[in-house]
Short mmCIF file of C-alpha atoms and ligand atoms in Angstrom, two decimals:
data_model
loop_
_atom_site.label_atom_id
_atom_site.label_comp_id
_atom_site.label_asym_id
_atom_site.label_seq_id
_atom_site.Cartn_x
_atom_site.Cartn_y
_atom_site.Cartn_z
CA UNK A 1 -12.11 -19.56 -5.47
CA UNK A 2 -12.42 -15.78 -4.77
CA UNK A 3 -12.85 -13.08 -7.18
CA UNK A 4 -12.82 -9.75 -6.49
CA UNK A 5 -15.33 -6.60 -8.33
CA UNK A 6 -14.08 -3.29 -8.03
CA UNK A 7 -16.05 -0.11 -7.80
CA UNK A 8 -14.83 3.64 -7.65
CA UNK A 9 -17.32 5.66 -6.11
CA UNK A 10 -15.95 9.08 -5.90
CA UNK A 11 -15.95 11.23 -3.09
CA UNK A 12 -19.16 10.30 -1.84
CA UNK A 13 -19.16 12.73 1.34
CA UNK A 14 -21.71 10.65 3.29
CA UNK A 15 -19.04 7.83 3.60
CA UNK A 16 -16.48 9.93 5.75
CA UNK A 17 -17.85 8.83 8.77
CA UNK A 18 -18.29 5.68 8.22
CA UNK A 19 -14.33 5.17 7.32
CA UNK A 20 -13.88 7.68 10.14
CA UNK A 21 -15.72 5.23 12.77
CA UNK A 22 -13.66 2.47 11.57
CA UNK A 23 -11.16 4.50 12.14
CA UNK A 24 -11.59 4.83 15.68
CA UNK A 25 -12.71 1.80 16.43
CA UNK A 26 -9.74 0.30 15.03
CA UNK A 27 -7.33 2.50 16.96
CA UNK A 28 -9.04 1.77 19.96
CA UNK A 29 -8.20 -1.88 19.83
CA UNK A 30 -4.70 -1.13 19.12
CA UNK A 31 -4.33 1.32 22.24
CA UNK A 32 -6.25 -1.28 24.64
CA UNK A 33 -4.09 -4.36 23.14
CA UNK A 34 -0.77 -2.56 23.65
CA UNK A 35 -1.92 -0.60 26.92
CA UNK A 36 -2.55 -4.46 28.14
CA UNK A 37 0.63 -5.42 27.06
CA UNK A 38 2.72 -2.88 28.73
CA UNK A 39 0.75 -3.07 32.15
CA UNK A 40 -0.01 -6.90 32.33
CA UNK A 41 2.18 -8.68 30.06
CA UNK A 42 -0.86 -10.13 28.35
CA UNK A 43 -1.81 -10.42 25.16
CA UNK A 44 -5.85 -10.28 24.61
CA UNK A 45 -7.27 -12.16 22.12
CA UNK A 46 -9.82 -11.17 20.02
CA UNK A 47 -12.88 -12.21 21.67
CA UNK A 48 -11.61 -9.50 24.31
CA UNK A 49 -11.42 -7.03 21.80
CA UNK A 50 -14.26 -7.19 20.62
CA UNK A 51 -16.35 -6.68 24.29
CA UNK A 52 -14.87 -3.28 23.71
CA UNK A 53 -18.29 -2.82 21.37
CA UNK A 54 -20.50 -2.78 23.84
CA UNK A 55 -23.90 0.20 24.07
CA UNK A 56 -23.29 3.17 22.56
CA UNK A 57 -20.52 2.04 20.44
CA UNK A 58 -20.56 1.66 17.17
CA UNK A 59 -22.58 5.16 16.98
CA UNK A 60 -22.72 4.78 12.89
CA UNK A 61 -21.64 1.34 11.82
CA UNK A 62 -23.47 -1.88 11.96
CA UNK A 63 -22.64 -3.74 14.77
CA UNK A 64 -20.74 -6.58 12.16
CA UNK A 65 -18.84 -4.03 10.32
CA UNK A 66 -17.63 -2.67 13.77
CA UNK A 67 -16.60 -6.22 15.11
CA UNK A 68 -14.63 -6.12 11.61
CA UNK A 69 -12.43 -3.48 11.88
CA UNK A 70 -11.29 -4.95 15.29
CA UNK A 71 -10.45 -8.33 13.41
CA UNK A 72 -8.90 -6.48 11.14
CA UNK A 73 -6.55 -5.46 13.59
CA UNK A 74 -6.45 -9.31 14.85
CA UNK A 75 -5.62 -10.12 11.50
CA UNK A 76 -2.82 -7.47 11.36
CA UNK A 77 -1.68 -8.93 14.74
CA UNK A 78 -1.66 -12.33 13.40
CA UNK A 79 0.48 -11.82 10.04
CA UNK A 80 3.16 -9.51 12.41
CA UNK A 81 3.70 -12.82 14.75
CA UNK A 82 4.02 -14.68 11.71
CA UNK A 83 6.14 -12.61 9.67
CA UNK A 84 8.55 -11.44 12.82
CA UNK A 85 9.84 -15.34 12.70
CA UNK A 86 11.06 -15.06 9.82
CA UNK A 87 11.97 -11.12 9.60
CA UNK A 88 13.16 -9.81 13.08
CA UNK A 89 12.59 -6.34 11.67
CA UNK A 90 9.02 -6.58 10.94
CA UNK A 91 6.88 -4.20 13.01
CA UNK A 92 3.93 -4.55 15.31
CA UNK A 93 0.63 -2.70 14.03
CA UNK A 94 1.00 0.28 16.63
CA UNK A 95 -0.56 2.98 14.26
CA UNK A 96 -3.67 4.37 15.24
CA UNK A 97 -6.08 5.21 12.16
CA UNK A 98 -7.75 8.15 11.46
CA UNK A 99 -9.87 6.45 8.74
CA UNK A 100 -10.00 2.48 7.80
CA UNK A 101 -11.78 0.67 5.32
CA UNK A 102 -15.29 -0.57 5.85
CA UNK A 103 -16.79 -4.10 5.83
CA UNK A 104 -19.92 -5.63 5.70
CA UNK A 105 -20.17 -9.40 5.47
CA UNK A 106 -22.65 -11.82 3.66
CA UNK A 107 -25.58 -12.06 5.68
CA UNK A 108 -25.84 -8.33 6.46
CA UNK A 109 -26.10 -7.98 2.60
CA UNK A 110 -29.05 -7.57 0.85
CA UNK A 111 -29.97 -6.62 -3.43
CA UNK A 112 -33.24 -4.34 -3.34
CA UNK A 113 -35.17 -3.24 -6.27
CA UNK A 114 -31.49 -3.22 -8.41
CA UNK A 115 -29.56 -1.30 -5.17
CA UNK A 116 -26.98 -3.29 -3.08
CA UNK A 117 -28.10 -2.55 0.62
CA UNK A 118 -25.28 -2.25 3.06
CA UNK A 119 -27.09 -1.73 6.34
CA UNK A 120 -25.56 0.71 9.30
CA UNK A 121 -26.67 0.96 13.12
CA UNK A 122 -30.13 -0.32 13.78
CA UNK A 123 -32.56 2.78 13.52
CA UNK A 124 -30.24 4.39 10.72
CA UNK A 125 -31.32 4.47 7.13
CA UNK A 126 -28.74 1.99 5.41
CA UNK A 127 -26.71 2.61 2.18
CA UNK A 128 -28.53 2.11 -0.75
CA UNK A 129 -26.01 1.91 -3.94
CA UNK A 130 -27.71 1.10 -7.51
CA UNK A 131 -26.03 -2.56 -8.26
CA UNK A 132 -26.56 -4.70 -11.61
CA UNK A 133 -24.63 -7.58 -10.59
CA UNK A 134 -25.05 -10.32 -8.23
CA UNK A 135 -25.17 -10.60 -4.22
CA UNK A 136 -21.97 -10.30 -3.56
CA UNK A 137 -20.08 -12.16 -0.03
CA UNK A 138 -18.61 -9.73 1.11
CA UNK A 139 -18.64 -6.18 0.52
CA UNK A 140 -15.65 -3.23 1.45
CA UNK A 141 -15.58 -0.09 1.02
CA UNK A 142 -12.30 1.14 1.41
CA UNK A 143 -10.60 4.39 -0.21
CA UNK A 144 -7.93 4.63 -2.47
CA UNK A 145 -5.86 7.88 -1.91
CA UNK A 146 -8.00 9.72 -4.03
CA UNK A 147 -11.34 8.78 -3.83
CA UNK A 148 -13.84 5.83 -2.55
CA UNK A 149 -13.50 2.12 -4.18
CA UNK A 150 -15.80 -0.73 -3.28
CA UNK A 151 -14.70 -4.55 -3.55
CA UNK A 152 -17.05 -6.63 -3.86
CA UNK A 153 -16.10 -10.45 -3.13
CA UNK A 154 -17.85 -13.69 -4.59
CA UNK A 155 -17.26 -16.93 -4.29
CA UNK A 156 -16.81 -18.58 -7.70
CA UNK A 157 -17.43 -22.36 -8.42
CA UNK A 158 -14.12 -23.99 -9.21
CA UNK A 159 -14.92 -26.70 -12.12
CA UNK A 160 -14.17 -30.07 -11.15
CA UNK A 161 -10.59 -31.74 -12.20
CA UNK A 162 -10.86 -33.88 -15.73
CA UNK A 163 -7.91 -35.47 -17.78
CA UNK A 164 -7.24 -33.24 -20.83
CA UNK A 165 -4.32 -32.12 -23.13
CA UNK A 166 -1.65 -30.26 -21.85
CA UNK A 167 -1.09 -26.58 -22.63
CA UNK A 168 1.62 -24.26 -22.60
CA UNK A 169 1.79 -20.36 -23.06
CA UNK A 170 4.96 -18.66 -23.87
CA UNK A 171 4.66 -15.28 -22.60
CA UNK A 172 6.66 -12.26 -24.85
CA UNK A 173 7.13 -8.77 -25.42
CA UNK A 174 6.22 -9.40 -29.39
CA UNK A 175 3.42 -11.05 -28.79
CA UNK A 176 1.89 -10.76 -24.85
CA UNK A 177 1.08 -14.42 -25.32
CA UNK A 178 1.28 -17.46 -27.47
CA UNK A 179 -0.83 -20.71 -25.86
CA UNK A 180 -1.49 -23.89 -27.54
CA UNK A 181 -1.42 -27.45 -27.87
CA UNK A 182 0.86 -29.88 -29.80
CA UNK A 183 -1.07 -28.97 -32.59
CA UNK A 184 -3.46 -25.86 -32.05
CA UNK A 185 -1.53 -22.63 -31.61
CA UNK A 186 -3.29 -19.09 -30.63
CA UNK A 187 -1.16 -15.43 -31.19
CA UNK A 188 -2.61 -13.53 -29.12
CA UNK A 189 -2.35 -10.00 -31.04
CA UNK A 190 -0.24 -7.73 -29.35
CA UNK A 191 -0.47 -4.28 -31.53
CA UNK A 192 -3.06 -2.40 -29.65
CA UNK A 193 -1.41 -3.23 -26.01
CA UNK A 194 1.40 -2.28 -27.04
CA UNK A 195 0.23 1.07 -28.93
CA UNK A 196 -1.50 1.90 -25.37
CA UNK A 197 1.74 1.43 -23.64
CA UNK A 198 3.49 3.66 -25.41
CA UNK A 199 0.64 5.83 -25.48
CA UNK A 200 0.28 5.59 -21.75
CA UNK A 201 4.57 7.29 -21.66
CA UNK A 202 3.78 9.61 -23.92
CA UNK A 203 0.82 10.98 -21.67
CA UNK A 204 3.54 10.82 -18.61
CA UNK A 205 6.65 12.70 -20.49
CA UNK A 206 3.88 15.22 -21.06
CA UNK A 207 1.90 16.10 -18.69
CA UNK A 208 5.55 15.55 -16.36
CA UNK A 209 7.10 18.62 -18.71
CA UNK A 210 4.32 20.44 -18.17
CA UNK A 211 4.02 20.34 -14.38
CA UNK A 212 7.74 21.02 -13.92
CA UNK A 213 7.23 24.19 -15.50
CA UNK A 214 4.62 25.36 -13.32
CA UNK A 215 5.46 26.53 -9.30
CA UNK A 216 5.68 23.99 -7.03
CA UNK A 217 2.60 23.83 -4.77
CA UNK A 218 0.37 25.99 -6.73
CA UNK A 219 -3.04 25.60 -7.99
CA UNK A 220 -1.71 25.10 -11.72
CA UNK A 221 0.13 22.57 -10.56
CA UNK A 222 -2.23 20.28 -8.71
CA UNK A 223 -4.86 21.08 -11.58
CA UNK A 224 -2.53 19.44 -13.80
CA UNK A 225 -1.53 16.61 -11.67
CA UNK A 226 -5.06 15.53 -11.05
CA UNK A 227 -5.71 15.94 -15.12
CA UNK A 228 -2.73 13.58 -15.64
CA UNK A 229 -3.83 10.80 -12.86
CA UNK A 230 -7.03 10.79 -14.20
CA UNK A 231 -5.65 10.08 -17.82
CA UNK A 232 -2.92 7.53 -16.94
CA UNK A 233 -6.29 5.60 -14.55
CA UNK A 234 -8.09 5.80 -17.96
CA UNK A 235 -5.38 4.28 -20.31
CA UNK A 236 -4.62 1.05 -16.94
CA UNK A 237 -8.42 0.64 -17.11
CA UNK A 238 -8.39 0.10 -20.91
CA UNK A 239 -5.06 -2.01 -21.19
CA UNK A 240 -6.60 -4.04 -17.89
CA UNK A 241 -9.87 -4.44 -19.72
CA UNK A 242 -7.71 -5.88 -23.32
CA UNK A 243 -5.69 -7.98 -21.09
CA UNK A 244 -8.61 -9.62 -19.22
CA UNK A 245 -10.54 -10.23 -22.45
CA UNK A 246 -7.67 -11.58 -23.90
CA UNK A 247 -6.44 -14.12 -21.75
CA UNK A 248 -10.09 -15.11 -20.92
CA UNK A 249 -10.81 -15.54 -25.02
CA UNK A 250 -7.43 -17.68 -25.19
CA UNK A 251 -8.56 -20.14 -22.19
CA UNK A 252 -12.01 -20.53 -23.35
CA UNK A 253 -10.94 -21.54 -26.57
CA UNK A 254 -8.14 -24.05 -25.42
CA UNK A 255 -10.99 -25.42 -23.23
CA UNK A 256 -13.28 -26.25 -26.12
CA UNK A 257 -10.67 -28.06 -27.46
CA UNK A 258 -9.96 -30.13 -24.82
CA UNK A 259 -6.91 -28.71 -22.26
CA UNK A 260 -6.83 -29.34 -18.89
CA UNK A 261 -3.61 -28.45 -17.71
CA UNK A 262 -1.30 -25.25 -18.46
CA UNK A 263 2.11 -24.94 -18.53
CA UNK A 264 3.22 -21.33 -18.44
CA UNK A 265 7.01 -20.48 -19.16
CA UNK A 266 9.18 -19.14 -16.53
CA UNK A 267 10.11 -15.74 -17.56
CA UNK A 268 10.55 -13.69 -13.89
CA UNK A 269 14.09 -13.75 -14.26
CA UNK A 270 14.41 -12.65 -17.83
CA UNK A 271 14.55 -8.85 -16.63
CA UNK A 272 16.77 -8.92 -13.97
CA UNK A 273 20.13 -7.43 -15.21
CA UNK A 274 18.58 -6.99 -18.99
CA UNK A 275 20.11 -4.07 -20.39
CA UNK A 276 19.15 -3.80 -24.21
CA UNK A 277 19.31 -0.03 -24.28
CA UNK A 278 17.13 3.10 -23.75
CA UNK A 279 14.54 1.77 -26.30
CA UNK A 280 14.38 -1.85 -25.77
CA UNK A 281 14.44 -1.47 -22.22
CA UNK A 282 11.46 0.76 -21.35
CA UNK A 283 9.80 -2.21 -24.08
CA UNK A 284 10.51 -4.80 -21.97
CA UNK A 285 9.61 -3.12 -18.54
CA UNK A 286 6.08 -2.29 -19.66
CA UNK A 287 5.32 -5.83 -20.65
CA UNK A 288 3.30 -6.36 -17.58
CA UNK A 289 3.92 -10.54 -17.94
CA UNK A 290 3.51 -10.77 -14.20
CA UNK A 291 -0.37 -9.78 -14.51
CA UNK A 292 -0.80 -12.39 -17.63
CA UNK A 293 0.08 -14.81 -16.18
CA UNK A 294 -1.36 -14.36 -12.94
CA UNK A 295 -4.94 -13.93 -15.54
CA UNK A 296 -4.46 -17.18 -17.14
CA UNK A 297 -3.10 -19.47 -14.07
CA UNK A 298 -6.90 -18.10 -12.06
CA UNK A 299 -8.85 -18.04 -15.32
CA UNK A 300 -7.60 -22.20 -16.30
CA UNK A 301 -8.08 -23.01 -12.32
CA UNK A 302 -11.33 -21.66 -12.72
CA UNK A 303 -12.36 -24.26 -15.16
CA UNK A 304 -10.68 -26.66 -13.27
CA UNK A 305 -7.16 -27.09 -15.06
CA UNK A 306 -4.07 -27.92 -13.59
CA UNK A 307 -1.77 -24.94 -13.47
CA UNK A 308 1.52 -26.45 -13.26
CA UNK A 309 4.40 -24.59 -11.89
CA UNK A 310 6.95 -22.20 -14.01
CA UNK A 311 8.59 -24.18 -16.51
CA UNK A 312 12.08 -22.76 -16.56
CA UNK A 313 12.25 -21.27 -20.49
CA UNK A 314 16.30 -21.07 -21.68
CA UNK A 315 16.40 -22.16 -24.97
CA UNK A 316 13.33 -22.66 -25.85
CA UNK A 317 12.95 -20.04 -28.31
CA UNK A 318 16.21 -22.02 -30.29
CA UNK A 319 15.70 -25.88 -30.15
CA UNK A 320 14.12 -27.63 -33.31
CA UNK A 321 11.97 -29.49 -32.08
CA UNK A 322 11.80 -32.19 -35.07
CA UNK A 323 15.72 -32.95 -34.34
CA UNK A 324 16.81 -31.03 -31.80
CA UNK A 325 18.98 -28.98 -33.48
CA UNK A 326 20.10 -25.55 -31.61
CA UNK A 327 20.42 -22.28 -33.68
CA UNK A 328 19.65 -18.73 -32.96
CA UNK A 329 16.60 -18.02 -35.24
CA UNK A 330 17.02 -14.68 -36.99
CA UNK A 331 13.47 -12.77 -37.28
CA UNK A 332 9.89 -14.15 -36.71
CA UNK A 333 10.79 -17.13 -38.78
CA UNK A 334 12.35 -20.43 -37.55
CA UNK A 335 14.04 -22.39 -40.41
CA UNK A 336 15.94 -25.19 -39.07
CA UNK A 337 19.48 -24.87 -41.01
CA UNK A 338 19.94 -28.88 -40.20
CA UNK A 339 16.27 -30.61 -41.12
CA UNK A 340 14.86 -27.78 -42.89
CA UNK A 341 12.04 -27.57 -40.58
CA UNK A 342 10.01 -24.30 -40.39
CA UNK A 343 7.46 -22.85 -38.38
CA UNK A 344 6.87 -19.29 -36.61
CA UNK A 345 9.26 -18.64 -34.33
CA UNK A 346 7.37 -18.22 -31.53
CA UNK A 347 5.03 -21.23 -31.69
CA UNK A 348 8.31 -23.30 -32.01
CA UNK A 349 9.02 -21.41 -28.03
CA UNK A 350 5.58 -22.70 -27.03
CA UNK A 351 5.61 -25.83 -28.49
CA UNK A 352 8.93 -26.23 -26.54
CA UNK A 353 7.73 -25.76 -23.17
CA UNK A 354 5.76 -28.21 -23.43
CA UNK A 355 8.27 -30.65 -24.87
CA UNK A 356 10.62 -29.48 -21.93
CA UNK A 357 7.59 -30.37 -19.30
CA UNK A 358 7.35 -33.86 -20.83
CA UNK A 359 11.21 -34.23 -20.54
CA UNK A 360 11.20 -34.20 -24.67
CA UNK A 361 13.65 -31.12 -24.82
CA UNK A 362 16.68 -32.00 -26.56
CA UNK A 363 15.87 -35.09 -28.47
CA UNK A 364 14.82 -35.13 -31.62
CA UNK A 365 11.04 -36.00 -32.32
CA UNK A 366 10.65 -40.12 -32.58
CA UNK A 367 8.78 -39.33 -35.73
CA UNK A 368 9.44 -36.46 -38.34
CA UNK A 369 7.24 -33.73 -38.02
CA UNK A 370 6.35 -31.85 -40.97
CA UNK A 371 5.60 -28.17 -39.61
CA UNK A 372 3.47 -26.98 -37.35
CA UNK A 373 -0.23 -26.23 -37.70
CA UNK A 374 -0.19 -22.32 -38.65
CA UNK A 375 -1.12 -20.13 -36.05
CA UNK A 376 -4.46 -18.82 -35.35
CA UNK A 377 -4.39 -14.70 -34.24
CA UNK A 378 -6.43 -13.42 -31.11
CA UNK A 379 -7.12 -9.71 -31.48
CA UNK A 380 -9.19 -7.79 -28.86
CA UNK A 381 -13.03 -6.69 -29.24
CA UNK A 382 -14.30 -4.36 -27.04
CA UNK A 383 -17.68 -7.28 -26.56
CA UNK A 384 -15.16 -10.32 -25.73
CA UNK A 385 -16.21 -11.71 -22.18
CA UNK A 386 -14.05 -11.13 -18.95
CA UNK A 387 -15.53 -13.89 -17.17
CA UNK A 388 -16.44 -17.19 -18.17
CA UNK A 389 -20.00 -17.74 -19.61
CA UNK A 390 -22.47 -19.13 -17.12
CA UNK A 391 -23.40 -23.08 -17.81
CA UNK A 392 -27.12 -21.77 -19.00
CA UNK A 393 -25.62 -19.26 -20.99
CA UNK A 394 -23.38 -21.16 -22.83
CA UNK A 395 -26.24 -24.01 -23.51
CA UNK A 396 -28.22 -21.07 -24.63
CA UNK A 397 -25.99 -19.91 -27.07
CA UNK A 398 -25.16 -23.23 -28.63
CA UNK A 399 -28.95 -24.75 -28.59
ZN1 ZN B 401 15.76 -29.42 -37.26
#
């Protein structure tokens, strides 16, 4: 499994021609491969391409990083004939680039005295850029509209595959997530994500009335529309940062106790033609669900679970699930009005998930259960890990 480190590192000046060589190398294999095309009827393959590189060019990059940005033109070649099968609109990578990103692949890499070394053309001094975490696979340096952003890949170690308990999450706008067992349950507190959201559109109505006021294209203007990017990057960095710890906290835990498969419920088509008014709606939009999930499904296959597919959700959130009996709980109770059974209303949605992806929904329990196990709550600390702990570590910690 791949995993991906991000970078920004401003507008580091000595960069531009790098990106610009990429550039150019990159539009040169699109003006051969289509000049080929229209005189010969031939498609080159790569390999041809890449005897474009021969003395003299690259004149900056290392010779690897140049062969790169000519795959990456392949590559772009490659998902068009796949894509055009399917899509007889889809469009052939014509466009020339003034810039593209940079690449540099494992064995060009090198850590130095706590500096990642990307080397450039033999004879040139190579990039030296102060680096604290490991060797990384593969390294790009790529730019992001505004300013320079590294990715560094790794290769992670997938755990291998064990027989556990099942677990399910039940993904809300209440609470981002609640993930348990049959009988372990985790909130995972939602206040401060929430707070930021809202936080994050006040920031936008703003700085927006602010910037309307002012003439269009003048200095003012831009001042304040950098000033407001550079808040709104802040406030996704932080909510990012809660969201990874999280989710990460929530797996690890569920590990310890034994899961090895997660059941996630299905909630992509919740917001299509949800209309709950002004208020509710902007609520529900900025519940970024999609990125949870995607965080727990790689985080669980990471330590080897099962991620099983969507488990389609509809009345989950209603179904007792000691006999079965449908109502429409009101508030963040659930009180049964047939058995009397009570729990919080949305463990009862988790715990039904993963009644519905044993085929239990809608029968009554063979034995009557006596409430659920209360919740435990999962509130974000700014020194919770983002990535699991390494095997040493964790032996350290518990020795
Ligand atoms: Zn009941």
């Amino acid at each position: 499994m791949f995993v991906v480190r991000k970078i920004r590192l401003g507008r580091l000046p000595e960069l531009d021609p790098l990106a610009r060589e990429a550039g150019r190398i990159y539009s040169e294999a699109v003006i051969r491969f289509w000049r080929v095309v229209r005189r010969q009827d031939v498609w080159l393959l790569e390999k041809d391409l890449l005897r474009m590189l021969t003395n003299g060019s690259p004149k900056v990059l290392h010779s690897q990083s140049a062969q790169a940005a000519i795959q990456m033109f392949s590559a772009a070649l490659r998902t068009w004939r796949v894509r055009r099968k399917a899509d007889p609109a889809a469009r052939p990578p014509k466009q020339r680039k003034k810039f593209c990103k940079v690449l540099w692949k494992g064995q060009a890499l090198r850590l130095v005295d706590g500096c990642l070394r990307l080397p450039l053309k033999q004879g040139l001094r190579p990039l030296l850029l102060p680096w604290r975490f490991d060797l990384p696979k593969q390294v790009e340096i790529g730019w992001t509209g505004r300013e320079y952003e590294l990715r560094a890949t790794y290769e992670v170690p997938v755990a291998e595959k064990e027989d556990g308990l099942i677990a399910s999450a039940d993904l809300g706008e209440v609470h981002p997530v609640v993930i348990g067992t049959d009988d372990f349950h985790l909130i995972i507190n939602g206040r401060l994500l929430r707070a930021k959201r809202r936080y994050r559109e006040k920031i936008k109505a703003k700085f927006s009335e602010r910037i309307d006021r002012k003439k269009r294209g003048g200095v003012k203007r831009k001042k304040l529309v950098a000033a407001k990017q550079r808040k709104l990057r802040r406030i996704d960095d932080q909510i990012r940062d809660i969201e990874q710890k999280v989710t990460e906290a929530a797996i690890t835990a569920l590990h310890r106790r034994g899961a090895r498969t997660l059941v996630i419920g299905d909630v992509r088509d919740l917001r299509v033609g949800y209309d709950c008014g002004k208020v509710q709606n902007q609520r529900m939009h900025q519940a970024p669900m999609g990125r949870i999930r995607n965080y727990l499904s790689y985080k669980a296959e990471r330590r080897g679970w099962t991620v099983e597919e969507p488990q389609e959700e509809s009345y989950t959130s209603q179904e007792c699930p000691n006999c079965a009996h449908r109502h429409r709980p009101a508030g963040r109770r659930f009180k049964c009005p047939s058995c009397g059974f009570e729990a919080q209303r949305d463990v009862v949605g988790q715990v039904n998930i993963l009644r519905k992806y044993r085929g239990e929904f809608g029968l009554p329990a063979p034995h009557v259960i006596g409430g659920m196990a209360s919740p435990a709550g999962l509130r974000w600390k700014p020194h919770l890990r983002c990535s699991p702990a390494k095997p040493t570590e964790e032996a350290g910690r518990s020795a």
